[in-house]
Coordinates of C-alpha atoms in Angstrom, one line a residue:
X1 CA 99.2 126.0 90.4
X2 CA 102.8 125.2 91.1
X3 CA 105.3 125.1 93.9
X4 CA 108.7 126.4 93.1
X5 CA 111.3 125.8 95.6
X6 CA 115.3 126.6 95.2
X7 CA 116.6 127.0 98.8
X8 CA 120.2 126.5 100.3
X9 CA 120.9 125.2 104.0
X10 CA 123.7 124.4 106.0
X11 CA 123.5 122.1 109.6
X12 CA 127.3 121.9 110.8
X13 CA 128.7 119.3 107.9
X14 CA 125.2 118.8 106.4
X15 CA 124.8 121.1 103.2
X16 CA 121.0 121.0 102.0
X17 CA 120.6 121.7 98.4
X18 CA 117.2 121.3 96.7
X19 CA 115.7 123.2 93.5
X20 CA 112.5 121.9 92.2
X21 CA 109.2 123.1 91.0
X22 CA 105.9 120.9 90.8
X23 CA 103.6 120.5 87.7
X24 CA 100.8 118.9 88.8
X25 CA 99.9 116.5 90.8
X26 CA 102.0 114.8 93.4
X27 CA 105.8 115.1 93.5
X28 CA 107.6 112.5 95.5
X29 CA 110.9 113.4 97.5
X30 CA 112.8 109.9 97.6
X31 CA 115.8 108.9 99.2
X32 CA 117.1 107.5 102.3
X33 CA 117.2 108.6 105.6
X34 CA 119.0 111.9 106.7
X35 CA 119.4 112.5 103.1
X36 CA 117.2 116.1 103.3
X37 CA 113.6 114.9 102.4
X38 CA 111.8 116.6 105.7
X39 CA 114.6 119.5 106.0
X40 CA 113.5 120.1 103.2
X41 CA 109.0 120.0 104.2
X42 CA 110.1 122.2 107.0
X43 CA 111.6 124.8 104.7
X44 CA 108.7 124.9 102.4
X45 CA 106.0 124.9 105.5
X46 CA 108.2 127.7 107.1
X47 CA 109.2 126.0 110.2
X48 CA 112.9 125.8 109.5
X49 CA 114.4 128.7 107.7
X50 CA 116.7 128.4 104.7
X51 CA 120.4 130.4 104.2
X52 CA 119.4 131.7 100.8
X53 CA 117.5 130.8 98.1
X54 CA 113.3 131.1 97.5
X55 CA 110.2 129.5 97.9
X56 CA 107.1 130.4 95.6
X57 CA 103.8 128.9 95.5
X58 CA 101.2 130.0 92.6
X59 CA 103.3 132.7 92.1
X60 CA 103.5 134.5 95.7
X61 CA 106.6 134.4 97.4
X62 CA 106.9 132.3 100.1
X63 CA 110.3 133.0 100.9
X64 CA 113.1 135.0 99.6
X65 CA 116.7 135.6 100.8
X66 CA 117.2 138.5 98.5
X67 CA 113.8 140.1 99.2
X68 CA 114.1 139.3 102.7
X69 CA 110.5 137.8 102.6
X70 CA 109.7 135.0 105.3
X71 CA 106.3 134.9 106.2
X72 CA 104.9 133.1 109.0
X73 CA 103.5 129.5 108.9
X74 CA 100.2 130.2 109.5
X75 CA 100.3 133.1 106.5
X76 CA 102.1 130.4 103.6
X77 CA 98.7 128.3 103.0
X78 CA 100.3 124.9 103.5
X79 CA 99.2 121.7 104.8
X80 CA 101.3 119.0 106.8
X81 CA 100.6 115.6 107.3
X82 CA 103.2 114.0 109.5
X83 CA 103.8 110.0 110.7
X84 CA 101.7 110.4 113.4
X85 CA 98.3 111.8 112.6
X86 CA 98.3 114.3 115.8
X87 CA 94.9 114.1 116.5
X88 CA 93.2 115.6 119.6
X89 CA 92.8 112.4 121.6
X90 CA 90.0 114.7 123.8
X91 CA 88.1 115.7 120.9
X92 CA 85.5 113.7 118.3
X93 CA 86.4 113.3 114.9
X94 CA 84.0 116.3 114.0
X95 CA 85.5 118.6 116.3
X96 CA 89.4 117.8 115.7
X97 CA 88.4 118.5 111.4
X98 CA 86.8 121.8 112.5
X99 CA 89.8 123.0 114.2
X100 CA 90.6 123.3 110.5
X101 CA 88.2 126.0 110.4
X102 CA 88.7 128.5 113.4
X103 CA 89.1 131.5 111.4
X104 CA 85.7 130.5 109.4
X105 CA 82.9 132.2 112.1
X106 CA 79.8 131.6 110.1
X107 CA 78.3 128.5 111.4
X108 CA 76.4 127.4 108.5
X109 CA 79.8 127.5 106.2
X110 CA 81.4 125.7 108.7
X111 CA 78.6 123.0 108.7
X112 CA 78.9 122.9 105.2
X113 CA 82.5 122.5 104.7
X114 CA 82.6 119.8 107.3
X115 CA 80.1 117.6 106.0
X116 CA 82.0 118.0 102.2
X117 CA 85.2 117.1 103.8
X118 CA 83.8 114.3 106.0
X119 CA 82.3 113.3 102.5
X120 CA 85.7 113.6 100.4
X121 CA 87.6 111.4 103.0
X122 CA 84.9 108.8 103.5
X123 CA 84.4 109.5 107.2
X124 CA 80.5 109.2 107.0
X125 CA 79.5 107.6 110.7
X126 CA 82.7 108.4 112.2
X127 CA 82.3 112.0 113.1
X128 CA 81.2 111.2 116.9
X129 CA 84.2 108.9 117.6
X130 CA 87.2 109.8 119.4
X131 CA 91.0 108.6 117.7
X132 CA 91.2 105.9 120.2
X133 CA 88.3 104.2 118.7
X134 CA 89.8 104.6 115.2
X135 CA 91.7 102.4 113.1
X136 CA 94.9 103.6 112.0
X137 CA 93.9 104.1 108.8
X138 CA 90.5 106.2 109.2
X139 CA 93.1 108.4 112.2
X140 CA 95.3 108.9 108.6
X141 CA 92.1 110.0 107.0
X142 CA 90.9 112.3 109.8
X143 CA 94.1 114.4 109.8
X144 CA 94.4 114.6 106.3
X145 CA 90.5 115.9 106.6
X146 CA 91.5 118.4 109.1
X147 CA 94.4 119.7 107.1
X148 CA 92.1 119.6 103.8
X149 CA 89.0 121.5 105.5
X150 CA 91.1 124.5 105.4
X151 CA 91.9 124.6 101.7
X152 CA 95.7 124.7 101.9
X153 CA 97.5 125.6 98.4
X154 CA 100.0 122.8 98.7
X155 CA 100.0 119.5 101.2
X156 CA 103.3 118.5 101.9
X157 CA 102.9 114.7 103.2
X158 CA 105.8 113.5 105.5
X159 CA 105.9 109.5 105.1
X160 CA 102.7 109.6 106.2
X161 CA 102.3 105.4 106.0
X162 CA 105.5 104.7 107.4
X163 CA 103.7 103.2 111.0
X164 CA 101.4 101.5 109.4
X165 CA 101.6 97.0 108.4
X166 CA 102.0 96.1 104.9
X167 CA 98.0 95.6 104.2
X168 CA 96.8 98.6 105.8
X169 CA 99.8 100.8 103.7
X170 CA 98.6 99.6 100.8
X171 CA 95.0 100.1 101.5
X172 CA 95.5 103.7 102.6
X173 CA 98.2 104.8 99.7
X174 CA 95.2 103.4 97.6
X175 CA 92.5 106.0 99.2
X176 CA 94.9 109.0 99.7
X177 CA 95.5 108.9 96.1
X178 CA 92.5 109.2 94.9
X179 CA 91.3 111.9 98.3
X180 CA 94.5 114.0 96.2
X181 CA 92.9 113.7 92.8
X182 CA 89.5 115.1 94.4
X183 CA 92.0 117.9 96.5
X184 CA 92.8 119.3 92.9
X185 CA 96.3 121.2 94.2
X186 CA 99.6 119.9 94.5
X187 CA 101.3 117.9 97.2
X188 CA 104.6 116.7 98.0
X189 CA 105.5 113.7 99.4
X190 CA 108.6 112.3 101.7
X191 CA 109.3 108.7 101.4
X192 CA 112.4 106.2 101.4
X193 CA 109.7 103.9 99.9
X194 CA 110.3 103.1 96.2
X195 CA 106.9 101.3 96.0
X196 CA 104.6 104.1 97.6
X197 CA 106.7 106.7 95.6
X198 CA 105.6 104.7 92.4
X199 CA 101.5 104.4 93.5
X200 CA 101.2 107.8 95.0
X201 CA 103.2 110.2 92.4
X202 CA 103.4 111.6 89.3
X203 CA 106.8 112.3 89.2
X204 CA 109.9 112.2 91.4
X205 CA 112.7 114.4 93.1
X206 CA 115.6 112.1 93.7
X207 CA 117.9 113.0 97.0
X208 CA 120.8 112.1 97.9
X209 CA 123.2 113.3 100.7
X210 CA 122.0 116.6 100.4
X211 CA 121.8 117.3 96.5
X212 CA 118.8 116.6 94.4
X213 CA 120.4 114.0 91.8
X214 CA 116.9 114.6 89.4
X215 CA 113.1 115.3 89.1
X216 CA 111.6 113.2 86.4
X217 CA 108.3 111.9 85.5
X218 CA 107.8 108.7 87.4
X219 CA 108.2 105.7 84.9
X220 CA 110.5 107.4 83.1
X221 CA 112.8 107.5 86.1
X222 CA 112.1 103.4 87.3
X223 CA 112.9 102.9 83.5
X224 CA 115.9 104.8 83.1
X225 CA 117.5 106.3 86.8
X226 CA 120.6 107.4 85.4
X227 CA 122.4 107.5 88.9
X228 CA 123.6 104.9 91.4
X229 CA 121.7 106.1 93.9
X230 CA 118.3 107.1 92.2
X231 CA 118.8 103.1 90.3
X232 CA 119.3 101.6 94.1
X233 CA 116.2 103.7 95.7
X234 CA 114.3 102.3 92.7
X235 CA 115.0 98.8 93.8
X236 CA 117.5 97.8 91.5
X237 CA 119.6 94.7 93.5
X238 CA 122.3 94.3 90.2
X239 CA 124.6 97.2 90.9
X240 CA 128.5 97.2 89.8
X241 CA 131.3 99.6 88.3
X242 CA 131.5 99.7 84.9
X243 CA 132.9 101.3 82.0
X244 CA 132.6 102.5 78.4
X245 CA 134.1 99.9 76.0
X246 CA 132.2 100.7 72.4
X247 CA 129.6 103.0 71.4
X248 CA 126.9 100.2 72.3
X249 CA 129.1 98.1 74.6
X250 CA 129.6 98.5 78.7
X251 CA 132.5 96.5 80.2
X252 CA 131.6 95.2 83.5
X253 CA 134.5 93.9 85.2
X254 CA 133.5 93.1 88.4
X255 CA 130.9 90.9 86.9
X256 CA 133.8 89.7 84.1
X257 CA 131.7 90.4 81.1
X258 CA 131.2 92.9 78.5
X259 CA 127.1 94.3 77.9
X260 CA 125.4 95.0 74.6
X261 CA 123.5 98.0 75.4
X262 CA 120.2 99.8 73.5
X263 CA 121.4 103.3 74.5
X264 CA 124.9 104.6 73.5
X265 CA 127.6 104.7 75.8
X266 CA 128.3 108.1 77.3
X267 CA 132.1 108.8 78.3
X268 CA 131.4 109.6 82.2
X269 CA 129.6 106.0 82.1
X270 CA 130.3 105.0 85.9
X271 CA 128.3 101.7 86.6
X272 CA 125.6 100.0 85.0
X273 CA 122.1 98.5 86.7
X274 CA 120.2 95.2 85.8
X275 CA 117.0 94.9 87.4
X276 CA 116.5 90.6 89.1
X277 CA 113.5 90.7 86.9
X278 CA 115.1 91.6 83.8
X279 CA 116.9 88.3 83.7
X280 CA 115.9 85.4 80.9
X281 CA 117.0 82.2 80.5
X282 CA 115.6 82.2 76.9
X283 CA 117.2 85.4 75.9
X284 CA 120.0 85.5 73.8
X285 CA 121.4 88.5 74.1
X286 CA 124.3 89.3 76.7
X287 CA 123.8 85.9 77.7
X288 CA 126.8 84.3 79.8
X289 CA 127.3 81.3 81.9
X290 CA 126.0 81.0 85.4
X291 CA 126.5 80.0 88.7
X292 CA 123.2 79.0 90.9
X293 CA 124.4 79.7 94.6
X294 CA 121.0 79.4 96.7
X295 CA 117.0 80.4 96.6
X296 CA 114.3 81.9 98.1
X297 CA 110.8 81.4 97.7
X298 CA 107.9 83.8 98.0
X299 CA 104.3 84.1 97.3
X300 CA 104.9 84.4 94.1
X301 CA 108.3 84.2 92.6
X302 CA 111.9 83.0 93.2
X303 CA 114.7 85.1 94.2
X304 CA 117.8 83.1 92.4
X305 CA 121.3 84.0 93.8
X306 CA 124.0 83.6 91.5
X307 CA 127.3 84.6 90.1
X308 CA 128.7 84.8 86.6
X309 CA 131.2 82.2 85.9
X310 CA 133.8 84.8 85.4
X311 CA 132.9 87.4 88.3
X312 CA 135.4 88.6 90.6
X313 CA 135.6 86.6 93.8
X314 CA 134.9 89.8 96.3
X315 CA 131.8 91.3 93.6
X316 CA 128.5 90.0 95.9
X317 CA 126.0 87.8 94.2
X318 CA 123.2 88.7 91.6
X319 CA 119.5 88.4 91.6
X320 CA 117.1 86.5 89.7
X321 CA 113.7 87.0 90.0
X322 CA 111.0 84.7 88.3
X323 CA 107.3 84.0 88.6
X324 CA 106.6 80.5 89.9
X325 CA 104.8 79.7 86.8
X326 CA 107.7 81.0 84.3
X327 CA 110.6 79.1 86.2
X328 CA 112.5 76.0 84.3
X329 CA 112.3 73.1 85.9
X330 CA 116.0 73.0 86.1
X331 CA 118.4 75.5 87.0
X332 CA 119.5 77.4 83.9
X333 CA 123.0 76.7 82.7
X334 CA 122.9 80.6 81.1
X335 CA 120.5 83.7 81.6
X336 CA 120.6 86.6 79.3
X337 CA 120.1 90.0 79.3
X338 CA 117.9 92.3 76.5
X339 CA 120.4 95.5 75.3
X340 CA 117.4 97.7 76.3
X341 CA 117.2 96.3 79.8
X342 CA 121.3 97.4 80.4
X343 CA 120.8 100.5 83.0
X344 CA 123.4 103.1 82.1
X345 CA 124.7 104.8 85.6
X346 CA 126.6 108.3 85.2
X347 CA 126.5 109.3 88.9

């Protein structure tokens, strides 16, 4: 089963641009706001239309600007689960997941399916309540059981945890994962969220302004972005120009110092990334003096600010991040860098 979307649309300046086919799995849209992500959803589930381009999933044509094929929401087999769950505040859990199945009229299949799918999303108990008496994240799980009762080919998820606290997001991204494993089809996912991106998919469409920058498999993308703005979304706080000065060697001058690197150097090198964790005062590699500006303390770790003795006066501060347990009791004079931890930007 696969999605394959490569679709063109224009908004007055806005120019959406996305070509992408899933392989399994859940692929995760990521990029900030207004950069295309739900445009994007709404193309694929047929309520916005593209310019050109085509949408196929498991091999029937969704859309088609040549073929001038554009069939009807209802007709594409697609599931959507939005911010807001949308539940039927008048109805009981039962009844809102069996509007899932008003085209099914045999009673004893539509018992069946809703006690499988009450079953799948762990809603045992809760079938006679109303949303109001829900928590927000068994109202998640009741809409994604209504969606799911009706078998949809592909969910496409719209930051579905984005209302949600901290705990609760966590909890749910937990339980949706695994609801997807038991789904068996493919889903996309909308998120701005570099951490729910990295629990809930497989792999990852980057967006940016538009443009999809790259689909890659998930770690391989946190370890190696390859772009400004796929190296920022992944959560990368060490960002600055930078350019090619060897085969293994990036010059960096806004930070006044010249990185080993693991990777060769391409020519169209543009900037280069250091992740705060990536930091060492025992390392020896790329290791240069420092300058300890201020701290913060979580649960955790530190967050160090500093600046390299030689950095340009208007390049902002650096990150450090260290586990409570691994931090020197003084701060270091020097931190270091491994070659293999140097991010090479070329966009």
């Amino acid at each position: 089963m696969s999605l394959y979307v490569d679709i063109e649309k224009r908004l007055g300046d806005f120019r959406l641009r996305a070509r992408f086919e899933t392989q399994g799995g859940t692929l995760g849209l990521l990029g900030a706001s207004g950069c295309g992500k739900s445009m994007t959803l709404k193309c694929i589930a047929g309520v916005e239309r593209p310019d050109r381009g085509a949408i196929v999933l498991d091999g029937e044509p969704l859309f088609d600007s040549e073929k001038k094929i554009d069939l009807p929401p209802r007709k594409r087999g697609v599931g959507c689960l939005f911010q807001d769950s949308a539940l039927f505040p008048n109805m009981t859990v039962g009844q809102n997941i069996l509007c899932g199945l008003h085209r099914e009229k045999d009673k004893a299949k539509r018992a069946a399916e809703l006690n499988g799918t009450i079953k799948l999303c762990r809603l045992e108990g809760l079938e006679g309540l109303r949303p109001h008496q829900l928590s927000g994240g068994q109202r998640q799980r009741a809409a994604l059981a209504r969606i799911l009762v009706s078998r949809p080919r592909v969910l496409l998820l719209d930051e579905p945890f984005s209302a949600l606290d901290a705990h609760l997001r966590d909890k749910l991204q937990l339980e949706v994962r695994e609801l997807l494993a038991g789904f068996g089809r493919d889903a996309v996912l909308v998120t701005h969220s570099r951490d729910e991106v990295y629990h809930m998919c497989r792999s990852i469409a980057v967006m940016d302004r538009g443009r999809l920058l790259a689909v890659r498999e998930t770690k391989a993308l946190f370890a190696d972005p390859g772009s400004v703005c796929a190296c920022e979304l992944t959560g990368c706080k060490n960002v600055a120009p930078a350019r090619k000065a060897g085969e293994y060697e990036a010059e960096v001058p806004f930070w006044g110092i010249t990185l080993q690197t693991a990777q060769p150097v391409g020519d169209g090198l543009k900037a280069v990334g250091i992740r705060a964790h990536y930091f060492n005062p025992r390392t020896q590699h790329n290791r240069f003096p420092v300058e300890p500006l201020g701290e913060m303390e979580e649960p955790f770790e530190w967050i160090v600010e500093f600046r390299w003795k030689g950095q340009a006066p208007d390049a902002p501060p650096l990150w450090w991040r260290t586990p409570k347990d691994r931090r020197p009791a003084r701060s270091p004079a020097e931190l270091g860098v491994a070659p293999a931890n140097v991010l090479l930007l070329y966009e």
